[in-house]
Amino acid sequence: MKKVLFLKNTEHLHDALHSMNIQRFTGKKTLVKLHMGEIGNKYFIKPDFIRRVVEELKKIDAHPFLFDTTVAYNSLRKTKKGYEKLAGIHGFTEKKIGCPIVISDRGVSKTVENRVFEVANELADTTHVVVVSHVKGHIQTGMGGAIKNLGMGGVTRETKIMIHNGSKPVYYKDKCIFCGLCAEICPFKAIKVDKKNWKRSEKKCFGCGLCVDVCENNALKHVDANIQYLLALSAKACVEGKNVVYINVLKNIARSCDCDPSAGPIICPDIGYLVSDDPVAIDKASLDLINHVRKNVFEKTNKVDPYRQIKYGEDVGLGTSSYQIVEL
Ligand code: SF4
Ligand code: SF4
């Protein structure tokens, strides 16, 4: 059973990190993984909190740098230069945070369960990592926490595209009864069903895989596999064999992710912070705490069961869902 520390505020951050044996980071180059927010998004984790984390790392003579990767969709964050600019706009500068800001767009191949993921070079090269994740809703995975932050955020644009495409549907006409359920559930209105016609717009489809889940006639299958499964594998590729401490921030719990300029509204009141050395345990604890305050809020909001990433995370050996909360 893994220990997950609960903090109502940042007062006990120092004690929490030391309970996770942060001293093992002394003298080590330490990658601090963070989603630094999309233009227009208001809910991403703010620089003041990250500066606190960086200060704690510097107190024990670790050598931190703040890190993220370029994204697959059209935005400033699509290129290194653009993301560096946006990081500055959001207050993530070396001067304000107290450590270098590094954006990566290159990776190295890692194989997990016969699938190849391109882990960002800097992440692959660093043995000591602090993963800081904003817990919020997500249109494709129900919730985004540590597993999502790593599985999508720790890899190259090419692997991000591979994960999205792998969850898209393949259509088997002979099994389709044209019930229209897939069209109804598609959040992006990518499917049209009309009498004996079934059509999907490749341009609109974002690869959430919800249509595959809803079809009871096996007329739809994933190109590869469920997105939450692919994310769990990808997260494992990112951190296997490393010293990692996870911080989940349960504040500004919005409907949608930090990539979304219109991520609101807030769907659950602020809860606090969790610290652990297990990504599955910390995400499970985050979900359980949020469900305690607002029952099934992510599933009701995004129509996706977020616990699937926990189950897959455990199945692929990323971590354990068995945890004990300890309040500091
Ligand atoms: S849910 Fe399945 S059976 Fe129904 S229209 Fe969609 S693909 Fe066809
Ligand atoms: S994968 Fe998601 S976005 Fe694509 S067609 Fe299916 S439900 Fe719509």
Short mmCIF file of C-alpha atoms and ligand atoms in Angstrom, two decimals:
data_model
loop_
_atom_site.label_atom_id
_atom_site.label_comp_id
_atom_site.label_asym_id
_atom_site.label_seq_id
_atom_site.Cartn_x
_atom_site.Cartn_y
_atom_site.Cartn_z
CA MET A 1 0.00 0.00 0.00
CA LYS A 2 1.44 3.40 -1.00
CA LYS A 3 1.45 6.49 1.18
CA VAL A 4 -0.29 9.53 -0.32
CA LEU A 5 0.23 12.71 1.67
CA PHE A 6 -2.59 15.25 1.82
CA LEU A 7 -1.89 18.96 2.38
CA LYS A 8 -4.66 21.55 2.67
CA ASN A 9 -2.18 24.30 1.75
CA THR A 10 1.51 24.67 0.92
CA GLU A 11 2.60 25.19 4.54
CA HIS A 12 3.68 21.55 4.85
CA LEU A 13 5.20 21.15 1.38
CA HIS A 14 8.72 20.91 2.86
CA ASP A 15 7.68 18.13 5.28
CA ALA A 16 5.77 16.30 2.54
CA LEU A 17 8.76 16.27 0.18
CA HIS A 18 11.07 15.11 2.96
CA SER A 19 8.60 12.33 3.84
CA MET A 20 9.06 11.20 0.24
CA ASN A 21 12.82 11.07 0.85
CA ILE A 22 13.58 14.04 -1.39
CA GLN A 23 17.16 14.01 0.00
CA ARG A 24 17.92 11.32 -2.62
CA PHE A 25 17.72 14.21 -5.16
CA THR A 26 20.74 15.98 -3.60
CA GLY A 27 23.38 16.77 -6.23
CA LYS A 28 21.11 15.47 -9.00
CA LYS A 29 19.90 17.21 -12.12
CA THR A 30 16.15 17.22 -11.49
CA LEU A 31 13.47 17.60 -14.16
CA VAL A 32 10.29 19.28 -12.93
CA LYS A 33 7.49 18.29 -15.35
CA LEU A 34 4.72 20.85 -15.70
CA HIS A 35 2.01 21.81 -18.19
CA MET A 36 2.51 25.58 -18.36
CA GLY A 37 -0.97 26.31 -19.73
CA GLU A 38 -2.49 27.23 -23.06
CA ILE A 39 -3.13 30.82 -24.13
CA GLY A 40 -6.50 31.84 -22.69
CA ASN A 41 -6.55 29.06 -20.06
CA LYS A 42 -6.86 30.46 -16.52
CA TYR A 43 -6.57 27.31 -14.45
CA PHE A 44 -3.02 25.98 -15.00
CA ILE A 45 -0.71 25.71 -11.96
CA LYS A 46 0.72 29.14 -11.26
CA PRO A 47 4.43 30.14 -11.11
CA ASP A 48 4.31 30.95 -7.37
CA PHE A 49 3.66 27.32 -6.47
CA ILE A 50 6.34 26.03 -8.86
CA ARG A 51 8.85 28.50 -7.38
CA ARG A 52 8.11 26.95 -3.95
CA VAL A 53 8.83 23.46 -5.31
CA VAL A 54 12.03 24.68 -6.99
CA GLU A 55 13.14 26.39 -3.75
CA GLU A 56 12.69 23.13 -1.83
CA LEU A 57 14.81 21.31 -4.42
CA LYS A 58 17.54 23.95 -4.27
CA LYS A 59 17.60 23.78 -0.44
CA ILE A 60 18.79 20.17 -0.71
CA ASP A 61 21.29 21.10 -3.48
CA ALA A 62 19.37 19.43 -6.29
CA HIS A 63 19.72 21.10 -9.72
CA PRO A 64 16.16 21.61 -10.99
CA PHE A 65 14.92 22.71 -14.40
CA LEU A 66 11.31 23.27 -15.38
CA PHE A 67 10.27 21.16 -18.33
CA ASP A 68 7.55 20.48 -20.89
CA THR A 69 7.19 19.28 -24.49
CA THR A 70 5.71 20.79 -27.66
CA VAL A 71 2.14 19.79 -28.56
CA ALA A 72 0.49 18.20 -31.60
CA TYR A 73 -2.31 20.71 -32.18
CA ASN A 74 -2.15 24.24 -33.63
CA SER A 75 -1.07 26.64 -30.90
CA LEU A 76 1.93 28.64 -29.75
CA ARG A 77 2.98 25.48 -27.89
CA LYS A 78 3.44 23.61 -31.18
CA THR A 79 7.03 24.84 -31.50
CA LYS A 80 9.86 25.21 -28.98
CA LYS A 81 10.13 28.92 -29.67
CA GLY A 82 6.38 29.46 -29.37
CA TYR A 83 6.12 27.48 -26.12
CA GLU A 84 9.09 29.37 -24.64
CA LYS A 85 7.28 32.61 -25.47
CA LEU A 86 4.04 31.39 -23.89
CA ALA A 87 5.90 30.15 -20.78
CA GLY A 88 7.21 33.70 -20.36
CA ILE A 89 3.74 35.20 -20.84
CA HIS A 90 2.43 32.90 -18.07
CA GLY A 91 5.26 33.88 -15.71
CA PHE A 92 7.47 30.82 -16.10
CA THR A 93 10.81 32.57 -16.52
CA GLU A 94 14.17 31.65 -15.03
CA LYS A 95 14.11 34.90 -13.06
CA LYS A 96 10.70 34.23 -11.51
CA ILE A 97 10.98 30.45 -11.00
CA GLY A 98 14.68 30.31 -10.06
CA CYS A 99 15.74 27.63 -12.54
CA PRO A 100 16.07 27.17 -16.33
CA ILE A 101 12.93 26.56 -18.41
CA VAL A 102 13.42 23.81 -21.00
CA ILE A 103 10.98 22.94 -23.80
CA SER A 104 11.68 19.80 -25.79
CA ASP A 105 10.70 18.70 -29.28
CA ARG A 106 12.97 15.69 -29.76
CA GLY A 107 12.79 12.20 -28.30
CA VAL A 108 14.28 8.76 -27.97
CA SER A 109 12.40 5.50 -28.62
CA LYS A 110 11.37 3.32 -25.66
CA THR A 111 9.46 0.09 -26.09
CA VAL A 112 6.77 -0.92 -23.60
CA GLU A 113 4.62 -4.00 -24.24
CA ASN A 114 5.65 -4.08 -27.92
CA ARG A 115 4.69 -0.46 -28.57
CA VAL A 116 7.25 2.25 -29.22
CA PHE A 117 6.96 5.63 -27.47
CA GLU A 118 9.32 8.55 -28.12
CA VAL A 119 10.19 9.91 -24.69
CA ALA A 120 11.50 13.50 -24.71
CA ASN A 121 15.31 13.52 -24.72
CA GLU A 122 15.70 15.52 -21.51
CA LEU A 123 13.27 13.25 -19.63
CA ALA A 124 14.97 10.12 -20.94
CA ASP A 125 18.35 11.53 -19.84
CA THR A 126 17.30 12.54 -16.30
CA THR A 127 17.22 10.05 -13.44
CA HIS A 128 15.45 12.33 -10.91
CA VAL A 129 12.03 13.79 -11.69
CA VAL A 130 9.31 15.77 -9.92
CA VAL A 131 5.96 15.54 -11.74
CA VAL A 132 3.63 18.42 -10.85
CA SER A 133 0.12 17.81 -12.21
CA HIS A 134 -3.03 19.89 -12.21
CA VAL A 135 -6.01 17.59 -11.56
CA LYS A 136 -8.98 18.59 -13.72
CA GLY A 137 -11.50 17.15 -16.15
CA HIS A 138 -10.53 15.95 -19.60
CA ILE A 139 -12.76 15.43 -22.61
CA GLN A 140 -11.01 12.24 -23.75
CA THR A 141 -9.90 10.65 -20.50
CA GLY A 142 -12.46 11.95 -18.00
CA MET A 143 -9.70 13.30 -15.76
CA GLY A 144 -6.15 14.50 -16.27
CA GLY A 145 -3.64 13.96 -13.44
CA ALA A 146 -0.15 12.49 -13.14
CA ILE A 147 -0.67 9.65 -15.66
CA LYS A 148 -1.98 12.06 -18.30
CA ASN A 149 0.71 14.69 -17.53
CA LEU A 150 3.41 12.08 -18.22
CA GLY A 151 1.76 9.87 -20.84
CA MET A 152 0.88 12.75 -23.13
CA GLY A 153 3.18 15.48 -21.80
CA GLY A 154 6.43 13.52 -21.55
CA VAL A 155 6.60 12.41 -25.18
CA THR A 156 7.22 13.95 -28.61
CA ARG A 157 4.54 15.42 -30.89
CA GLU A 158 4.80 12.30 -33.07
CA THR A 159 3.97 10.02 -30.13
CA LYS A 160 1.15 12.34 -29.04
CA ILE A 161 -0.33 11.97 -32.55
CA MET A 162 0.20 8.19 -32.43
CA ILE A 163 -1.71 7.98 -29.11
CA HIS A 164 -4.60 10.09 -30.43
CA ASN A 165 -4.78 8.18 -33.74
CA GLY A 166 -4.54 4.81 -31.98
CA SER A 167 -7.84 5.42 -30.22
CA LYS A 168 -9.75 6.40 -33.37
CA PRO A 169 -12.43 4.01 -34.64
CA VAL A 170 -12.21 1.50 -37.47
CA TYR A 171 -15.69 0.86 -38.90
CA TYR A 172 -17.12 -2.59 -39.82
CA LYS A 173 -20.20 -1.97 -41.95
CA ASP A 174 -21.42 -5.58 -41.84
CA LYS A 175 -21.92 -5.31 -38.07
CA CYS A 176 -23.52 -1.85 -38.01
CA ILE A 177 -27.27 -1.57 -37.33
CA PHE A 178 -27.25 2.23 -37.86
CA CYS A 179 -28.59 2.91 -34.36
CA GLY A 180 -26.80 6.27 -34.24
CA LEU A 181 -25.49 5.89 -30.66
CA CYS A 182 -21.91 6.60 -31.75
CA ALA A 183 -22.99 9.85 -33.44
CA GLU A 184 -24.91 10.90 -30.33
CA ILE A 185 -21.98 10.39 -27.97
CA CYS A 186 -19.25 11.91 -30.16
CA PRO A 187 -18.22 15.16 -28.40
CA PHE A 188 -16.81 16.56 -31.63
CA LYS A 189 -19.80 15.78 -33.90
CA ALA A 190 -17.44 13.79 -36.12
CA ILE A 191 -19.89 10.98 -36.92
CA LYS A 192 -23.07 11.18 -39.02
CA VAL A 193 -25.50 8.25 -39.21
CA ASP A 194 -28.36 8.48 -41.66
CA LYS A 195 -30.50 5.39 -42.44
CA LYS A 196 -27.93 3.07 -44.08
CA ASN A 197 -25.05 5.52 -44.13
CA TRP A 198 -22.27 5.92 -41.55
CA LYS A 199 -19.66 8.64 -41.98
CA ARG A 200 -16.82 9.94 -39.83
CA SER A 201 -14.96 13.17 -40.43
CA GLU A 202 -11.22 12.54 -40.05
CA LYS A 203 -10.76 16.27 -39.61
CA LYS A 204 -13.18 16.53 -36.67
CA CYS A 205 -12.27 13.23 -34.96
CA PHE A 206 -9.96 13.80 -31.98
CA GLY A 207 -9.48 10.13 -31.11
CA CYS A 208 -11.28 9.97 -27.78
CA GLY A 209 -12.58 6.46 -28.57
CA LEU A 210 -15.98 7.08 -26.93
CA CYS A 211 -17.78 5.84 -30.05
CA VAL A 212 -15.97 2.48 -29.80
CA ASP A 213 -17.05 2.09 -26.18
CA VAL A 214 -20.69 2.87 -26.91
CA CYS A 215 -21.15 0.53 -29.90
CA GLU A 216 -22.61 -2.73 -28.64
CA ASN A 217 -22.45 -4.42 -32.03
CA ASN A 218 -18.67 -4.54 -32.45
CA ALA A 219 -19.06 -2.37 -35.53
CA LEU A 220 -16.29 -0.08 -34.21
CA LYS A 221 -12.84 -1.03 -33.00
CA HIS A 222 -9.86 1.10 -32.02
CA VAL A 223 -7.12 1.51 -34.62
CA ASP A 224 -4.83 0.36 -31.80
CA ALA A 225 -6.24 0.60 -28.24
CA ASN A 226 -8.12 2.74 -25.72
CA ILE A 227 -6.45 6.11 -25.12
CA GLN A 228 -6.27 5.60 -21.36
CA TYR A 229 -4.40 2.33 -21.91
CA LEU A 230 -1.96 3.97 -24.33
CA LEU A 231 -1.39 6.81 -21.85
CA ALA A 232 -0.61 4.36 -19.04
CA LEU A 233 1.95 2.61 -21.27
CA SER A 234 3.42 5.92 -22.39
CA ALA A 235 3.70 7.13 -18.77
CA LYS A 236 5.54 3.92 -17.93
CA ALA A 237 7.95 4.53 -20.82
CA CYS A 238 8.64 8.00 -19.37
CA VAL A 239 9.44 7.08 -15.76
CA GLU A 240 10.45 3.42 -15.61
CA GLY A 241 13.55 3.03 -13.42
CA LYS A 242 13.64 6.67 -12.29
CA ASN A 243 13.43 8.37 -8.91
CA VAL A 244 10.15 10.25 -9.08
CA VAL A 245 8.07 12.34 -6.68
CA TYR A 246 4.54 13.27 -7.75
CA ILE A 247 2.62 16.38 -6.66
CA ASN A 248 -1.05 16.59 -7.67
CA VAL A 249 -2.72 19.99 -7.29
CA LEU A 250 -6.46 19.70 -6.61
CA LYS A 251 -7.30 23.34 -7.13
CA ASN A 252 -9.14 25.15 -9.93
CA ILE A 253 -10.74 21.81 -10.79
CA ALA A 254 -12.17 22.78 -14.16
CA ARG A 255 -14.32 20.86 -16.65
CA SER A 256 -11.52 20.59 -19.19
CA CYS A 257 -7.74 20.48 -19.43
CA ASP A 258 -5.03 23.15 -19.38
CA CYS A 259 -4.75 22.84 -23.21
CA ASP A 260 -8.27 24.25 -23.50
CA PRO A 261 -8.61 28.06 -23.64
CA SER A 262 -12.24 27.67 -22.48
CA ALA A 263 -11.69 25.00 -19.84
CA GLY A 264 -14.29 26.27 -17.36
CA PRO A 265 -16.46 26.16 -15.45
CA ILE A 266 -15.00 24.99 -12.16
CA ILE A 267 -16.83 21.72 -11.38
CA CYS A 268 -15.49 20.96 -7.88
CA PRO A 269 -14.30 23.25 -5.04
CA ASP A 270 -10.59 23.40 -4.18
CA ILE A 271 -9.37 20.46 -2.09
CA GLY A 272 -5.59 20.83 -1.63
CA TYR A 273 -2.40 19.05 -2.64
CA LEU A 274 -1.31 15.41 -2.74
CA VAL A 275 2.28 14.14 -2.69
CA SER A 276 3.36 10.54 -3.38
CA ASP A 277 5.98 8.44 -5.14
CA ASP A 278 3.39 6.48 -7.10
CA PRO A 279 1.50 7.95 -10.10
CA VAL A 280 -1.36 5.45 -9.94
CA ALA A 281 -1.89 5.81 -6.19
CA ILE A 282 -1.84 9.63 -6.37
CA ASP A 283 -4.31 9.75 -9.29
CA LYS A 284 -6.61 7.23 -7.58
CA ALA A 285 -6.49 9.26 -4.35
CA SER A 286 -7.20 12.46 -6.34
CA LEU A 287 -10.25 10.89 -8.00
CA ASP A 288 -11.56 9.44 -4.73
CA LEU A 289 -11.20 12.79 -2.92
CA ILE A 290 -12.97 14.66 -5.73
CA ASN A 291 -15.74 12.05 -5.85
CA HIS A 292 -16.18 12.46 -2.13
CA VAL A 293 -16.88 16.16 -2.65
CA ARG A 294 -18.73 15.91 -6.01
CA LYS A 295 -19.81 12.36 -6.75
CA ASN A 296 -18.77 11.13 -10.23
CA VAL A 297 -18.32 14.72 -11.38
CA PHE A 298 -15.79 13.90 -14.12
CA GLU A 299 -17.84 11.04 -15.56
CA LYS A 300 -21.01 13.13 -15.49
CA THR A 301 -19.24 16.07 -17.13
CA ASN A 302 -17.14 14.32 -19.77
CA LYS A 303 -19.04 11.00 -20.21
CA VAL A 304 -15.80 9.05 -19.78
CA ASP A 305 -14.90 6.79 -16.85
CA PRO A 306 -11.63 8.30 -15.50
CA TYR A 307 -10.92 5.22 -13.36
CA ARG A 308 -9.92 3.33 -16.50
CA GLN A 309 -6.50 5.03 -16.45
CA ILE A 310 -6.04 3.79 -12.87
CA LYS A 311 -6.92 0.23 -13.84
CA TYR A 312 -4.68 0.30 -16.92
CA GLY A 313 -1.88 1.95 -14.91
CA GLU A 314 -2.02 -0.90 -12.44
CA ASP A 315 -2.33 -3.56 -15.18
CA VAL A 316 0.81 -2.36 -16.99
CA GLY A 317 2.85 -2.10 -13.77
CA LEU A 318 3.06 1.70 -13.62
CA GLY A 319 1.99 1.69 -9.96
CA THR A 320 -0.63 0.56 -7.49
CA SER A 321 -4.17 1.77 -6.79
CA SER A 322 -3.84 0.67 -3.16
CA TYR A 323 -3.03 3.71 -1.02
CA GLN A 324 -3.31 5.22 2.42
CA ILE A 325 -3.95 8.95 2.85
CA VAL A 326 -1.86 10.66 5.52
CA GLU A 327 -2.81 14.26 6.32
CA LEU A 328 0.02 16.65 7.23
S1 SF4 B 1 -23.11 2.59 -32.48
FE1 SF4 B 1 -22.28 0.93 -33.71
S2 SF4 B 1 -24.05 -0.03 -34.61
FE2 SF4 B 1 -24.73 1.97 -33.90
S3 SF4 B 1 -24.46 3.31 -35.71
FE3 SF4 B 1 -22.61 3.46 -34.50
S4 SF4 B 1 -21.25 1.92 -35.44
FE4 SF4 B 1 -23.32 1.45 -36.11
S1 SF4 B 2 -13.02 8.77 -31.53
FE1 SF4 B 2 -14.14 10.34 -30.37
S2 SF4 B 2 -14.01 12.14 -31.69
FE2 SF4 B 2 -13.53 10.39 -32.99
S3 SF4 B 2 -15.46 9.80 -33.89
FE3 SF4 B 2 -15.20 8.56 -32.04
S4 SF4 B 2 -16.29 9.70 -30.45
FE4 SF4 B 2 -15.96 11.11 -32.17
#
